[in-house]
mmCIF file of C-alpha atoms in Angstrom:
data_model
loop_
_atom_site.group_PDB
_atom_site.id
_atom_site.type_symbol
_atom_site.label_atom_id
_atom_site.label_comp_id
_atom_site.label_asym_id
_atom_site.label_seq_id
_atom_site.Cartn_x
_atom_site.Cartn_y
_atom_site.Cartn_z
ATOM 1 C CA MET A 1 -45.165 -66.132 130.046
ATOM 2 C CA ALA A 2 -47.838 -64.834 127.747
ATOM 3 C CA VAL A 3 -48.625 -62.126 130.191
ATOM 4 C CA ALA A 4 -44.984 -61.187 130.402
ATOM 5 C CA ALA A 5 -44.645 -61.131 126.629
ATOM 6 C CA ARG A 6 -47.613 -58.904 126.275
ATOM 7 C CA LYS A 7 -46.200 -56.592 128.903
ATOM 8 C CA GLY A 8 -42.872 -56.558 127.067
ATOM 9 C CA ARG A 9 -44.540 -55.685 123.772
ATOM 10 C CA ALA A 10 -46.609 -53.079 125.493
ATOM 11 C CA THR A 11 -43.570 -51.491 126.982
ATOM 12 C CA ALA A 12 -41.441 -51.956 123.843
ATOM 13 C CA SER A 13 -43.774 -50.304 121.456
ATOM 14 C CA PRO A 14 -43.717 -46.908 123.094
ATOM 15 C CA LEU A 15 -39.923 -47.065 123.195
ATOM 16 C CA ALA A 16 -39.723 -47.943 119.540
ATOM 17 C CA ASN A 17 -42.102 -45.211 118.524
ATOM 18 C CA SER A 18 -40.804 -42.580 120.900
ATOM 19 C CA PRO A 19 -37.967 -41.288 118.569
ATOM 20 C CA VAL A 20 -40.434 -40.700 115.779
ATOM 21 C CA ALA A 21 -42.739 -38.864 118.036
ATOM 22 C CA ILE A 22 -39.947 -36.704 119.319
ATOM 23 C CA ALA A 23 -38.615 -35.986 115.802
ATOM 24 C CA THR A 24 -41.986 -34.914 114.499
ATOM 25 C CA THR A 25 -42.745 -32.609 117.343
ATOM 26 C CA SER A 26 -39.285 -31.175 118.154
ATOM 27 C CA GLN A 27 -38.925 -28.748 115.130
ATOM 28 C CA PRO A 28 -42.270 -27.024 115.475
ATOM 29 C CA GLY A 29 -41.648 -26.852 119.125
ATOM 30 C CA PHE A 30 -38.223 -25.297 118.639
ATOM 31 C CA LEU A 31 -39.390 -22.699 116.062
ATOM 32 C CA GLY A 32 -42.464 -21.974 118.105
ATOM 33 C CA GLY A 33 -40.358 -21.638 121.190
ATOM 34 C CA TRP A 34 -37.936 -19.284 119.443
ATOM 35 C CA LEU A 35 -40.753 -17.132 118.028
ATOM 36 C CA SER A 36 -42.486 -17.163 121.385
ATOM 37 C CA ARG A 37 -39.471 -15.445 122.900
ATOM 38 C CA ILE A 38 -39.853 -12.403 120.545
ATOM 39 C CA PRO A 39 -42.215 -9.901 122.160
ATOM 40 C CA LEU A 40 -44.037 -9.057 118.893
ATOM 41 C CA PRO A 41 -47.340 -10.070 117.439
ATOM 42 C CA LYS A 42 -47.480 -12.513 114.573
ATOM 43 C CA TRP A 43 -48.365 -9.942 111.897
ATOM 44 C CA ALA A 44 -45.369 -7.796 112.914
ATOM 45 C CA LEU A 45 -43.047 -10.714 112.485
ATOM 46 C CA ILE A 46 -44.413 -11.349 108.994
ATOM 47 C CA ALA A 47 -43.891 -7.677 108.089
ATOM 48 C CA VAL A 48 -40.319 -7.781 109.335
ATOM 49 C CA ALA A 49 -39.636 -10.940 107.337
ATOM 50 C CA VAL A 50 -41.001 -9.342 104.150
ATOM 51 C CA ALA A 51 -38.938 -6.204 104.750
ATOM 52 C CA VAL A 52 -35.793 -8.251 105.243
ATOM 53 C CA ALA A 53 -36.466 -10.191 102.050
ATOM 54 C CA VAL A 54 -36.971 -6.964 100.129
ATOM 55 C CA LEU A 55 -33.728 -5.527 101.526
ATOM 56 C CA LEU A 56 -31.847 -8.674 100.579
ATOM 57 C CA LEU A 57 -33.274 -8.521 97.073
ATOM 58 C CA LEU A 58 -32.283 -4.857 96.692
ATOM 59 C CA PHE A 59 -28.840 -5.642 98.022
ATOM 60 C CA LEU A 60 -28.389 -8.398 95.467
ATOM 61 C CA ILE A 61 -29.555 -6.088 92.658
ATOM 62 C CA CYS A 62 -27.056 -3.408 93.722
ATOM 63 C CA ILE A 63 -24.228 -5.909 93.759
ATOM 64 C CA ILE A 64 -25.136 -7.140 90.278
ATOM 65 C CA ARG A 65 -25.359 -3.594 88.879
ATOM 66 C CA CYS A 66 -22.028 -2.603 90.442
ATOM 67 C CA CYS A 67 -20.294 -5.623 89.012
ATOM 68 C CA CYS A 68 -21.779 -5.086 85.567
ATOM 69 C CA GLY A 69 -21.178 -1.338 85.735
ATOM 70 C CA LYS A 70 -17.411 -1.822 85.947
ATOM 71 C CA LYS A 71 -17.382 -3.711 82.668
ATOM 72 C CA LYS A 72 -19.904 -1.685 80.712
ATOM 73 C CA PRO A 73 -17.914 1.605 80.518
ATOM 74 C CA LYS A 74 -15.107 -0.145 78.672
ATOM 75 C CA LYS A 75 -17.597 -1.633 76.274
ATOM 76 C CA LYS A 76 -19.329 1.705 75.801
ATOM 77 C CA GLU A 77 -15.977 3.448 75.357
ATOM 78 C CA ARG A 78 -14.925 0.982 72.703
ATOM 79 C CA VAL A 79 -18.223 1.320 70.936
ATOM 80 C CA SER A 80 -18.204 5.116 71.048
ATOM 81 C CA LEU A 81 -14.594 5.273 69.867
ATOM 82 C CA HIS A 82 -15.358 2.898 67.048
ATOM 83 C CA ALA A 83 -18.391 4.961 66.137
ATOM 84 C CA VAL A 84 -16.384 8.188 66.066
ATOM 85 C CA SER A 85 -13.532 6.725 64.082
ATOM 86 C CA GLY A 86 -15.988 5.015 61.823
ATOM 87 C CA SER A 87 -17.802 8.258 61.142
ATOM 88 C CA ARG A 88 -14.544 10.046 60.420
ATOM 89 C CA MET A 89 -13.391 7.299 58.131
ATOM 90 C CA ALA A 90 -16.758 7.354 56.456
ATOM 91 C CA CYS A 91 -16.257 11.023 55.703
ATOM 92 C CA LEU A 92 -12.696 10.510 54.465
ATOM 93 C CA VAL A 93 -12.579 7.281 52.535
ATOM 94 C CA GLN A 94 -16.064 5.831 52.543
ATOM 95 C CA PRO A 95 -18.515 8.492 51.345
ATOM 96 C CA GLU A 96 -22.196 7.926 50.976
ATOM 97 C CA MET A 97 -23.239 5.686 48.163
ATOM 98 C CA GLU A 98 -24.563 8.610 46.114
ATOM 99 C CA ASP A 99 -21.256 10.462 46.474
ATOM 100 C CA LEU A 100 -19.346 7.285 45.694
ATOM 101 C CA GLU A 101 -21.342 6.712 42.535
ATOM 102 C CA TRP A 102 -20.931 10.366 41.525
ATOM 103 C CA GLY A 103 -17.163 10.253 42.094
ATOM 104 C CA THR A 104 -16.872 7.010 40.162
ATOM 105 C CA GLU A 105 -18.870 8.493 37.358
ATOM 106 C CA GLN A 106 -16.546 11.470 37.215
ATOM 107 C CA THR A 107 -13.286 9.546 37.307
ATOM 108 C CA ARG A 108 -14.080 6.442 35.293
ATOM 109 C CA ARG A 109 -13.046 7.485 31.795
ATOM 110 C CA GLY A 110 -11.199 4.379 30.691
ATOM 111 C CA LYS A 111 -7.583 3.584 29.959
ATOM 112 C CA LEU A 112 -5.253 3.721 26.978
ATOM 113 C CA GLN A 113 -2.478 1.452 25.771
ATOM 114 C CA TYR A 114 0.295 3.133 23.782
ATOM 115 C CA SER A 115 3.952 2.771 22.884
ATOM 116 C CA LEU A 116 6.873 5.176 22.461
ATOM 117 C CA GLU A 117 10.063 4.730 20.475
ATOM 118 C CA TYR A 118 12.673 7.415 19.829
ATOM 119 C CA ASN A 119 15.148 7.124 16.976
ATOM 120 C CA PHE A 120 18.209 9.069 18.084
ATOM 121 C CA ARG A 121 19.842 8.877 14.673
ATOM 122 C CA MET A 122 16.794 10.217 12.800
ATOM 123 C CA GLN A 123 15.648 12.310 15.802
ATOM 124 C CA GLN A 124 12.121 11.004 15.393
ATOM 125 C CA LEU A 125 9.559 10.041 18.001
ATOM 126 C CA LYS A 126 7.235 7.214 16.976
ATOM 127 C CA VAL A 127 3.988 7.066 18.931
ATOM 128 C CA GLY A 128 1.847 3.971 18.648
ATOM 129 C CA VAL A 129 -1.745 4.102 19.909
ATOM 130 C CA LYS A 130 -2.741 0.497 20.493
ATOM 131 C CA GLN A 131 -6.165 0.349 22.058
ATOM 132 C CA ALA A 132 -8.489 1.780 24.676
ATOM 133 C CA ALA A 133 -10.628 -0.058 27.182
ATOM 134 C CA GLU A 134 -13.627 0.667 29.393
ATOM 135 C CA LEU A 135 -14.237 4.107 27.911
ATOM 136 C CA LYS A 136 -16.893 6.330 29.374
ATOM 137 C CA ALA A 137 -20.172 6.067 27.466
ATOM 138 C CA MET A 138 -21.018 9.421 25.884
ATOM 139 C CA ASP A 139 -24.068 8.476 23.780
ATOM 140 C CA SER A 140 -27.581 7.835 25.054
ATOM 141 C CA GLY A 141 -27.359 4.228 23.905
ATOM 142 C CA GLY A 142 -24.540 3.502 26.381
ATOM 143 C CA THR A 143 -21.735 3.544 23.800
ATOM 144 C CA SER A 144 -19.400 6.039 22.125
ATOM 145 C CA ASP A 145 -17.871 6.699 18.720
ATOM 146 C CA PRO A 146 -14.243 7.210 19.778
ATOM 147 C CA TYR A 147 -11.303 8.558 17.835
ATOM 148 C CA MET A 148 -7.948 9.961 18.933
ATOM 149 C CA ILE A 149 -5.936 13.143 18.461
ATOM 150 C CA VAL A 150 -2.193 12.981 19.147
ATOM 151 C CA TYR A 151 0.204 15.919 19.237
ATOM 152 C CA LEU A 152 3.239 17.410 20.976
ATOM 153 C CA THR A 153 3.051 20.651 22.892
ATOM 154 C CA SER A 154 6.238 21.808 21.194
ATOM 155 C CA ASP A 155 4.459 21.756 17.813
ATOM 156 C CA MET A 156 0.706 21.996 18.370
ATOM 157 C CA LYS A 157 0.029 22.811 14.743
ATOM 158 C CA LYS A 158 0.921 19.268 13.741
ATOM 159 C CA LYS A 159 -1.812 16.993 15.046
ATOM 160 C CA TYR A 160 -2.644 13.441 14.007
ATOM 161 C CA GLU A 161 -6.085 11.843 14.073
ATOM 162 C CA THR A 162 -7.102 8.210 14.038
ATOM 163 C CA LYS A 163 -10.125 6.710 12.349
ATOM 164 C CA VAL A 164 -13.518 6.856 14.073
ATOM 165 C CA TYR A 165 -14.709 3.591 15.594
ATOM 166 C CA ARG A 166 -18.481 3.297 15.806
ATOM 167 C CA LYS A 167 -20.436 2.226 18.875
ATOM 168 C CA THR A 168 -17.705 0.765 21.039
ATOM 169 C CA LEU A 169 -16.129 1.385 24.414
ATOM 170 C CA ASN A 170 -13.104 -0.801 23.651
ATOM 171 C CA PRO A 171 -11.675 0.425 20.323
ATOM 172 C CA VAL A 172 -8.547 -1.133 18.840
ATOM 173 C CA PHE A 173 -6.645 1.608 16.981
ATOM 174 C CA ASN A 174 -3.305 0.049 16.057
ATOM 175 C CA GLU A 175 -2.077 3.264 14.407
ATOM 176 C CA SER A 176 1.306 4.944 14.710
ATOM 177 C CA PHE A 177 2.477 8.500 14.147
ATOM 178 C CA THR A 178 5.959 9.953 13.748
ATOM 179 C CA PHE A 179 7.086 13.331 15.077
ATOM 180 C CA GLN A 180 10.316 15.036 14.098
ATOM 181 C CA VAL A 181 11.737 16.130 17.447
ATOM 182 C CA PRO A 182 15.364 17.218 17.929
ATOM 183 C CA GLN A 183 16.926 15.497 20.886
ATOM 184 C CA ALA A 184 17.505 18.819 22.640
ATOM 185 C CA GLU A 185 13.768 19.553 22.526
ATOM 186 C CA VAL A 186 12.598 16.200 23.835
ATOM 187 C CA PRO A 187 12.776 17.102 27.570
ATOM 188 C CA GLU A 188 10.757 20.266 26.929
ATOM 189 C CA SER A 189 7.926 18.507 25.075
ATOM 190 C CA THR A 190 4.792 16.839 26.372
ATOM 191 C CA LEU A 191 2.946 14.152 24.446
ATOM 192 C CA VAL A 192 -0.829 14.658 24.478
ATOM 193 C CA MET A 193 -3.174 11.801 23.524
ATOM 194 C CA GLN A 194 -6.861 12.721 23.600
ATOM 195 C CA ILE A 195 -9.871 10.504 22.952
ATOM 196 C CA TYR A 196 -13.005 12.162 21.561
ATOM 197 C CA ASP A 197 -16.534 10.991 20.954
ATOM 198 C CA PHE A 198 -17.538 11.721 17.360
ATOM 199 C CA ASN A 199 -20.849 13.542 16.812
ATOM 200 C CA ARG A 200 -22.154 14.160 13.328
ATOM 201 C CA PHE A 201 -24.181 17.297 14.010
ATOM 202 C CA THR A 202 -22.798 18.682 17.272
ATOM 203 C CA LYS A 203 -19.430 19.459 18.795
ATOM 204 C CA HIS A 204 -17.284 16.425 19.494
ATOM 205 C CA ASP A 205 -17.050 15.635 23.209
ATOM 206 C CA ILE A 206 -13.727 14.781 24.767
ATOM 207 C CA ILE A 207 -13.765 11.568 26.808
ATOM 208 C CA GLY A 208 -10.358 11.952 28.408
ATOM 209 C CA GLU A 209 -6.672 12.413 27.768
ATOM 210 C CA VAL A 210 -3.202 11.234 28.710
ATOM 211 C CA ARG A 211 -0.469 13.864 29.061
ATOM 212 C CA LEU A 212 3.028 12.447 29.204
ATOM 213 C CA PRO A 213 5.984 14.813 29.794
ATOM 214 C CA LEU A 214 8.811 13.288 27.797
ATOM 215 C CA ALA A 215 11.300 14.405 30.430
ATOM 216 C CA SER A 216 9.690 11.914 32.846
ATOM 217 C CA VAL A 217 10.319 8.815 30.708
ATOM 218 C CA SER A 218 13.437 7.061 29.461
ATOM 219 C CA LEU A 219 13.500 6.824 25.688
ATOM 220 C CA GLN A 220 16.586 4.635 25.620
ATOM 221 C CA HIS A 221 14.306 1.679 24.917
ATOM 222 C CA VAL A 222 10.831 1.043 23.561
ATOM 223 C CA ILE A 223 8.063 1.846 26.026
ATOM 224 C CA GLU A 224 4.676 0.120 25.966
ATOM 225 C CA GLN A 225 2.234 0.679 28.800
ATOM 226 C CA TRP A 226 -1.331 1.395 29.934
ATOM 227 C CA SER A 227 -2.379 4.721 31.423
ATOM 228 C CA ASP A 228 -5.678 5.867 32.897
ATOM 229 C CA LEU A 229 -7.509 8.607 31.072
ATOM 230 C CA VAL A 230 -8.073 11.799 33.040
ATOM 231 C CA ALA A 231 -10.321 14.771 32.494
ATOM 232 C CA ALA A 232 -9.022 17.175 29.893
ATOM 233 C CA SER A 233 -7.901 20.595 31.045
ATOM 234 C CA LYS A 234 -10.853 22.959 31.313
ATOM 235 C CA VAL A 235 -8.667 25.860 30.201
ATOM 236 C CA GLU A 236 -8.891 25.787 26.444
ATOM 237 C CA GLU A 237 -5.916 27.072 24.529
ATOM 238 C CA GLU A 238 -6.690 30.572 23.360
ATOM 239 C CA GLN A 239 -6.674 30.968 19.603
ATOM 240 C CA LEU A 240 -4.715 34.140 18.901
ATOM 241 C CA GLY A 241 -4.592 33.838 15.122
ATOM 242 C CA GLU A 242 -2.107 33.049 12.355
ATOM 243 C CA ILE A 243 0.331 35.071 10.296
ATOM 244 C CA CYS A 244 1.990 34.397 6.962
ATOM 245 C CA PHE A 245 5.401 35.850 6.089
ATOM 246 C CA SER A 246 8.442 34.957 4.038
ATOM 247 C CA LEU A 247 12.130 34.928 4.913
ATOM 248 C CA ARG A 248 15.090 35.384 2.609
ATOM 249 C CA TYR A 249 18.755 35.574 3.483
ATOM 250 C CA VAL A 250 21.716 36.356 1.205
ATOM 251 C CA PRO A 251 24.988 35.373 2.903
ATOM 252 C CA SER A 252 27.198 37.298 0.489
ATOM 253 C CA THR A 253 25.542 40.641 1.243
ATOM 254 C CA GLY A 254 24.358 39.854 4.765
ATOM 255 C CA LYS A 255 20.804 40.975 3.987
ATOM 256 C CA LEU A 256 17.852 39.395 5.805
ATOM 257 C CA THR A 257 14.531 40.148 4.122
ATOM 258 C CA VAL A 258 11.261 39.728 6.020
ATOM 259 C CA LEU A 259 8.077 40.071 3.962
ATOM 260 C CA ILE A 260 4.915 40.361 6.076
ATOM 261 C CA LEU A 261 2.107 39.093 3.855
ATOM 262 C CA GLU A 262 -1.149 38.654 5.817
ATOM 263 C CA ALA A 263 -2.815 37.387 8.980
ATOM 264 C CA LYS A 264 -6.128 35.678 9.736
ATOM 265 C CA LYS A 265 -8.400 34.634 12.602
ATOM 266 C CA LEU A 266 -6.895 37.218 14.914
ATOM 267 C CA LYS A 267 -8.163 37.595 18.453
ATOM 268 C CA ARG A 268 -10.890 40.204 18.909
ATOM 269 C CA MET A 269 -9.467 43.074 20.915
ATOM 270 C CA ASP A 270 -12.043 45.858 20.502
ATOM 271 C CA SER A 271 -15.522 46.094 21.995
ATOM 272 C CA HIS A 272 -17.144 45.877 18.551
ATOM 273 C CA GLY A 273 -15.561 42.500 17.913
ATOM 274 C CA LEU A 274 -12.713 43.588 15.630
ATOM 275 C CA SER A 275 -9.131 44.847 15.931
ATOM 276 C CA ASP A 276 -6.795 47.410 14.415
ATOM 277 C CA PRO A 277 -3.756 45.196 13.872
ATOM 278 C CA PHE A 278 -0.220 46.041 12.887
ATOM 279 C CA VAL A 279 2.986 43.955 12.925
ATOM 280 C CA LYS A 280 6.295 44.593 14.632
ATOM 281 C CA VAL A 281 9.501 42.849 13.554
ATOM 282 C CA HIS A 282 12.274 42.744 16.148
ATOM 283 C CA LEU A 283 15.794 41.444 15.746
ATOM 284 C CA ILE A 284 17.375 40.010 18.892
ATOM 285 C CA LEU A 285 21.165 39.630 18.950
ATOM 286 C CA ASN A 286 22.720 37.560 21.745
ATOM 287 C CA ARG A 287 19.459 37.841 23.725
ATOM 288 C CA LYS A 288 19.435 41.638 23.549
ATOM 289 C CA LYS A 289 17.061 43.796 21.524
ATOM 290 C CA TRP A 290 18.779 45.160 18.460
ATOM 291 C CA LYS A 291 16.598 46.439 15.603
ATOM 292 C CA ARG A 292 12.880 47.028 15.109
ATOM 293 C CA LYS A 293 10.470 47.872 12.298
ATOM 294 C CA LYS A 294 6.697 47.845 11.996
ATOM 295 C CA THR A 295 3.945 47.796 9.409
ATOM 296 C CA SER A 296 1.063 50.182 8.894
ATOM 297 C CA VAL A 297 -2.170 49.802 10.889
ATOM 298 C CA LYS A 298 -5.118 47.992 9.300
ATOM 299 C CA LYS A 299 -8.444 49.232 10.649
ATOM 300 C CA ASN A 300 -11.362 47.073 11.825
ATOM 301 C CA THR A 301 -10.270 43.670 10.629
ATOM 302 C CA LEU A 302 -9.301 40.257 11.908
ATOM 303 C CA SER A 303 -7.754 39.218 8.597
ATOM 304 C CA PRO A 304 -5.430 42.049 7.573
ATOM 305 C CA TYR A 305 -3.388 42.053 4.374
ATOM 306 C CA PHE A 306 -0.036 43.871 4.660
ATOM 307 C CA ASN A 307 2.408 42.849 1.911
ATOM 308 C CA GLU A 308 5.143 44.994 3.466
ATOM 309 C CA VAL A 309 8.834 44.155 3.270
ATOM 310 C CA PHE A 310 11.683 44.909 5.678
ATOM 311 C CA VAL A 311 15.397 44.444 5.054
ATOM 312 C CA PHE A 312 17.926 44.025 7.850
ATOM 313 C CA GLU A 313 21.696 43.846 7.600
ATOM 314 C CA VAL A 314 22.904 40.758 9.466
ATOM 315 C CA PRO A 315 26.514 39.630 8.820
ATOM 316 C CA PHE A 316 26.896 35.945 8.099
ATOM 317 C CA ASN A 317 29.061 35.441 11.204
ATOM 318 C CA GLN A 318 26.146 36.697 13.358
ATOM 319 C CA ILE A 319 23.199 34.921 11.721
ATOM 320 C CA GLN A 320 23.441 32.028 14.187
ATOM 321 C CA ASN A 321 23.061 34.447 17.120
ATOM 322 C CA VAL A 322 20.022 36.307 15.790
ATOM 323 C CA ASP A 323 16.353 35.730 16.702
ATOM 324 C CA VAL A 324 13.579 37.278 14.637
ATOM 325 C CA VAL A 325 10.500 38.158 16.717
ATOM 326 C CA ILE A 326 7.218 38.668 14.848
ATOM 327 C CA SER A 327 4.425 40.208 16.934
ATOM 328 C CA ILE A 328 0.950 41.493 16.089
ATOM 329 C CA TRP A 329 -0.471 44.399 18.062
ATOM 330 C CA ASP A 330 -3.844 46.075 18.351
ATOM 331 C CA HIS A 331 -3.578 49.818 17.791
ATOM 332 C CA ASP A 332 -5.492 52.089 20.120
ATOM 333 C CA LYS A 333 -5.590 55.877 19.893
ATOM 334 C CA VAL A 334 -6.609 56.441 23.506
ATOM 335 C CA THR A 335 -4.938 53.708 25.515
ATOM 336 C CA LYS A 336 -1.722 51.768 25.143
ATOM 337 C CA ASN A 337 -1.348 49.351 22.236
ATOM 338 C CA GLU A 338 -1.931 45.755 23.272
ATOM 339 C CA PRO A 339 -0.106 42.689 21.929
ATOM 340 C CA ILE A 340 -2.286 40.018 20.313
ATOM 341 C CA GLY A 341 0.370 37.357 19.911
ATOM 342 C CA LYS A 342 4.011 36.664 19.152
ATOM 343 C CA LEU A 343 6.397 34.102 17.776
ATOM 344 C CA PHE A 344 10.115 33.964 17.138
ATOM 345 C CA LEU A 345 12.437 32.249 14.683
ATOM 346 C CA GLY A 346 16.091 31.379 14.983
ATOM 347 C CA CYS A 347 18.382 28.591 16.067
ATOM 348 C CA ARG A 348 16.748 28.589 19.506
ATOM 349 C CA ALA A 349 13.228 28.221 18.112
ATOM 350 C CA THR A 350 11.243 24.992 18.004
ATOM 351 C CA GLY A 351 8.671 23.324 15.774
ATOM 352 C CA ASN A 352 7.564 25.091 12.617
ATOM 353 C CA GLN A 353 9.560 28.199 13.477
ATOM 354 C CA LEU A 354 12.817 26.260 13.630
ATOM 355 C CA ARG A 355 12.033 24.439 10.385
ATOM 356 C CA HIS A 356 11.242 27.706 8.611
ATOM 357 C CA TRP A 357 14.514 29.216 9.810
ATOM 358 C CA SER A 358 16.499 26.119 8.845
ATOM 359 C CA ASP A 359 14.908 26.051 5.381
ATOM 360 C CA MET A 360 15.870 29.706 4.892
ATOM 361 C CA LEU A 361 19.496 29.013 5.748
ATOM 362 C CA SER A 362 19.525 25.918 3.549
ATOM 363 C CA ASN A 363 18.139 27.853 0.567
ATOM 364 C CA PRO A 364 20.080 31.142 0.349
ATOM 365 C CA ARG A 365 18.701 33.929 -1.866
ATOM 366 C CA ARG A 366 15.342 32.136 -2.074
ATOM 367 C CA PRO A 367 12.271 33.611 -0.323
ATOM 368 C CA LEU A 368 10.317 31.011 1.665
ATOM 369 C CA ALA A 369 6.789 31.801 2.867
ATOM 370 C CA GLN A 370 4.918 29.923 5.595
ATOM 371 C CA TRP A 371 1.952 30.266 7.964
ATOM 372 C CA HIS A 372 2.609 30.322 11.714
ATOM 373 C CA SER A 373 0.316 30.251 14.743
ATOM 374 C CA LEU A 374 0.650 33.110 17.201
ATOM 375 C CA GLN A 375 1.602 32.307 20.787
ATOM 376 C CA PRO A 376 0.918 34.178 24.053
ATOM 377 C CA PRO A 377 3.342 37.097 24.371
ATOM 378 C CA ASP A 378 4.515 36.128 27.867
ATOM 379 C CA VAL A 379 5.349 32.603 26.698
ATOM 380 C CA VAL A 380 7.531 33.958 23.872
ATOM 381 C CA ASP A 381 9.203 36.530 26.124
ATOM 382 C CA LYS A 382 10.047 33.831 28.651
ATOM 383 C CA ALA A 383 11.472 31.578 25.945
ATOM 384 C CA LEU A 384 13.614 34.420 24.597
ATOM 385 C CA GLY A 385 15.012 35.280 28.026
ATOM 386 C CA LEU A 386 16.004 38.813 27.091
ATOM 387 C CA LYS A 387 18.852 40.263 29.126
ATOM 388 C CA SER A 388 18.159 43.971 28.666
ATOM 389 C CA HIS A 389 16.460 46.520 26.457
ATOM 390 C CA LEU A 390 19.648 48.140 25.176
ATOM 391 C CA LYS A 391 20.023 48.626 21.448
ATOM 392 C CA LEU A 392 23.325 47.574 19.988
ATOM 393 C CA SER A 393 25.150 49.001 17.054
ATOM 394 C CA LEU A 394 25.856 46.786 14.032
ATOM 395 C CA PRO A 395 28.787 44.469 14.811
ATOM 396 C CA PRO A 396 31.850 45.002 12.633
ATOM 397 C CA ARG A 397 32.237 42.625 9.706
#
């Protein structure tokens, strides 16, 4: 029994261990058998395996690049388009910081609060200048000494000024000014409100202005608003000079007397800085030239004294249709005489000219003298709107 048991164990042990032995030796045998069938040396097989691995790696890299390459163009296109549009927008609305600061410096002049009220019964325009804010600093200390000038373009001789406010960029004016403006002239007038920086020893610098055409606003009610200040016009109004004359009209005799007294501050017309002025007096009837007279020539002067009188016969029934044109010319012996400036009076006139004419009609037989500023000749000619150059005979009484 013992012998049989030992024989059984002896025979059982190899059977129990045989699967392990087979499992451990079958794989190397299989791989070795498979490699043994390839008629190549061992080093050649290693080289082939390395080459295959390299090819697989390159293949994988190509696949990755192709897949990524399909997405990248869209991304690059979006980026390039954004860059182009961004650069264009930067040129149009987002300049460089230096340009932006320069532009801000040029445009930031402050703002003005004002009010307008028109009295239709009195035909008066009341302008209230309330306050200004955030004014541009004109002094080295970062402040300004602001004050205001207010006027209408229809009567530039009448200008109002406010008080000077020291060392402030936010002055509170609270001042009002009244202009006598006929209702018919309101649409043709422009309100100009200018803010200056006061300088004691040098020329006053203008900070900015607000120009408001009265035709663009409704004066049926009181207006109160803020407006930004803008740069004043660089074209300064040319000073042509002033002339003083008197008017006298006698309705009973129909005689209109024009006395040319003197002129001053005339524009320099000659190369030596002077002029040879003389005055022409035209009568316009129904927008057509009618009568003309002129003074003597005064040599080499900008402030001539004439004291010359002219008498015209104008029937009372025609006085409302007559315009009196006063013009000053520079005499020249060689070339054509040149006009220095003009103005006209009559029922179609405006400002001081209309008031002078109205005062003459309201005070018959009384001479009334007044100073007037000369205007550009083309401006007066356009306002007159002459129809022709024909001279008319005196209308029957």
